[in-house]
GROMACS .gro file of C-alpha atoms in nm:
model
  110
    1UNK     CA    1   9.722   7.573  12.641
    2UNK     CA    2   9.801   7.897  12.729
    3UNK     CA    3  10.135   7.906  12.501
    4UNK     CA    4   9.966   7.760  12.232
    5UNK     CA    5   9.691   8.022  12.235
    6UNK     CA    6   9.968   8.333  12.221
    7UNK     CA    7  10.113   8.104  11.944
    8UNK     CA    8   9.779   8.217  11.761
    9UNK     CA    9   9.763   8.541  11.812
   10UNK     CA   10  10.153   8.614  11.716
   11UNK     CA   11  10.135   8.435  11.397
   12UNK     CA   12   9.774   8.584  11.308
   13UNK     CA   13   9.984   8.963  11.361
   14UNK     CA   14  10.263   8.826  11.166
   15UNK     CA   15  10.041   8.770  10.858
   16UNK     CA   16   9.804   9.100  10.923
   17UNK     CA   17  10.173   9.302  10.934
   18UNK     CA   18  10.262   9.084  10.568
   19UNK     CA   19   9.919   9.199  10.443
   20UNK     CA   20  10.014   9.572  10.491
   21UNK     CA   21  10.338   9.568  10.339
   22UNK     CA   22  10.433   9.883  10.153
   23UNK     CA   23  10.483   9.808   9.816
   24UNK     CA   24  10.573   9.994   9.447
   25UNK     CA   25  10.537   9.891   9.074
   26UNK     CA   26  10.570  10.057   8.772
   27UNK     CA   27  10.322   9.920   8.504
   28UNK     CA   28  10.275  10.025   8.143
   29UNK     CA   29  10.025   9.902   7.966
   30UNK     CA   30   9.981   9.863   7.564
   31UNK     CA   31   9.657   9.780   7.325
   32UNK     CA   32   9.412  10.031   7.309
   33UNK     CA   33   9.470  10.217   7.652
   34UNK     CA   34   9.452  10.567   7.532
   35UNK     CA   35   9.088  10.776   7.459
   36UNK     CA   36   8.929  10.506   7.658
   37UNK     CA   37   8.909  10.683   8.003
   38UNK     CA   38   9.181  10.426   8.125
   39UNK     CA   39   9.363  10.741   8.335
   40UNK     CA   40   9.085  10.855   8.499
   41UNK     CA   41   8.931  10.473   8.541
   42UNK     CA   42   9.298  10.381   8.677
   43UNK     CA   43   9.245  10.726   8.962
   44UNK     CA   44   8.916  10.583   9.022
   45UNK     CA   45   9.024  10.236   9.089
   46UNK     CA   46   9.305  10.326   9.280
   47UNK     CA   47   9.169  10.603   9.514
   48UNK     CA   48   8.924  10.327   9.596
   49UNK     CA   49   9.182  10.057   9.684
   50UNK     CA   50   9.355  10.327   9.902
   51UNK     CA   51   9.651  10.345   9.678
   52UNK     CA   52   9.940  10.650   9.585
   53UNK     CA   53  10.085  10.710   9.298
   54UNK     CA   54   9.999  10.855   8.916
   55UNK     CA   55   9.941  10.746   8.554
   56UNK     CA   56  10.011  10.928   8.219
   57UNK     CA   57   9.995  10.860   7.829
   58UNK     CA   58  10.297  10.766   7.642
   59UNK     CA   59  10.368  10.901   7.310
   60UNK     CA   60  10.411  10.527   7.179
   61UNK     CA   61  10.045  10.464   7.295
   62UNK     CA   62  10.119  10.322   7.626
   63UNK     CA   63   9.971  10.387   7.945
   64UNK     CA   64  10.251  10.468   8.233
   65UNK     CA   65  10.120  10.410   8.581
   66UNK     CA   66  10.326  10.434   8.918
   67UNK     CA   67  10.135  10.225   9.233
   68UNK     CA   68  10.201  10.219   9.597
   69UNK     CA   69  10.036  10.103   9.863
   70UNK     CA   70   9.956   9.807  10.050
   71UNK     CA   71  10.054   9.512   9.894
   72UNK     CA   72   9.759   9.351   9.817
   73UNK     CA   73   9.564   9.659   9.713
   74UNK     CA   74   9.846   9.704   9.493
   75UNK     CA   75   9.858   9.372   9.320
   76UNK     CA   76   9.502   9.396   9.279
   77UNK     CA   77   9.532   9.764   9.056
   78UNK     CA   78   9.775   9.566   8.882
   79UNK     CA   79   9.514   9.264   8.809
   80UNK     CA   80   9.295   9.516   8.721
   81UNK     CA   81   9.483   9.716   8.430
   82UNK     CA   82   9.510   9.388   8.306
   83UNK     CA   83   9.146   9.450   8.210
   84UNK     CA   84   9.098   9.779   8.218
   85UNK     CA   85   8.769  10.032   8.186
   86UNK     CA   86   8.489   9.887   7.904
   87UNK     CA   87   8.636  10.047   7.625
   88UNK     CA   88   8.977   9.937   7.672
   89UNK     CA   89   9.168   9.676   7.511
   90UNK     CA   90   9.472   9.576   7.655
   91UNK     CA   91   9.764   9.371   7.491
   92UNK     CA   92   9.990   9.332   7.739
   93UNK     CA   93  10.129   9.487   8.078
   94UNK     CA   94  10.481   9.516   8.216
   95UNK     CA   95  10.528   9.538   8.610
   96UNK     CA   96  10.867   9.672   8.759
   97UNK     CA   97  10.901   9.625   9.126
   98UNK     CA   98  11.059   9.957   9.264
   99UNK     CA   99  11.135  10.016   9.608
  100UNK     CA  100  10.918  10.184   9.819
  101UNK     CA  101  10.907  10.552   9.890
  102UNK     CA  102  10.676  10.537  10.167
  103UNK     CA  103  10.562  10.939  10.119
  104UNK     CA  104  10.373  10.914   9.822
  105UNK     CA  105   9.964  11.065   9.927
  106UNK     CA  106   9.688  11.071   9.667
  107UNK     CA  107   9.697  10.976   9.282
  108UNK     CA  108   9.721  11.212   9.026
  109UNK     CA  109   9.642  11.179   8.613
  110UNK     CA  110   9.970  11.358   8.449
   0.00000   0.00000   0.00000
């Protein structure tokens, strides 16, 4: 019983540790992203989720956006640009997985 029980606990840390995973993605996002407060929305969102990183215009019309974090906050900015602020109407977004820095603090519209 006893075994079993610290069985429990180790695999409950295992998954907590998983949870918090540093990760990094680049994301740019096309439609109509620009004039639409998607920048500031995107600081908004991410300061929120606890996640590093910036976003910037494109001169194509994209949106560029760096995010790091924890993993899940991180996928969930990404499920979010995916949608965007009201005005916003996104076509598509790109994700690159890039390896973690691990010293990125704050978020920052370029």
């Amino acid at each position: 019983m006893c075994c079993r029980r610290v069985f429990r606990l180790s695999h409950r840390k295992e998954g907590m540790e998983s949870a918090r995973q540093t990760k990094r993605v680049r994301v740019y996002v096309s439609g109509r992203v620009q004039g639409v407060f998607f920048r500031d929305s995107t600081r908004e969102r991410a300061e929120r989720l606890g996640v590093s990183g910036w976003v910037r215009n494109l001169p194509d019309g994209r949106v560029e956006a760096v995010f790091e974090g924890e993993a899940g906050a991180v996928d969930e900015l990404v499920r979010w640009c995916h949608e965007g602020p009201p005005h916003a109407r996104v076509e598509g977004v790109e994700v690159e997985e890039e390896p973690a820095s691990g010293g990125a603090r704050g978020f920052e519209v370029r």
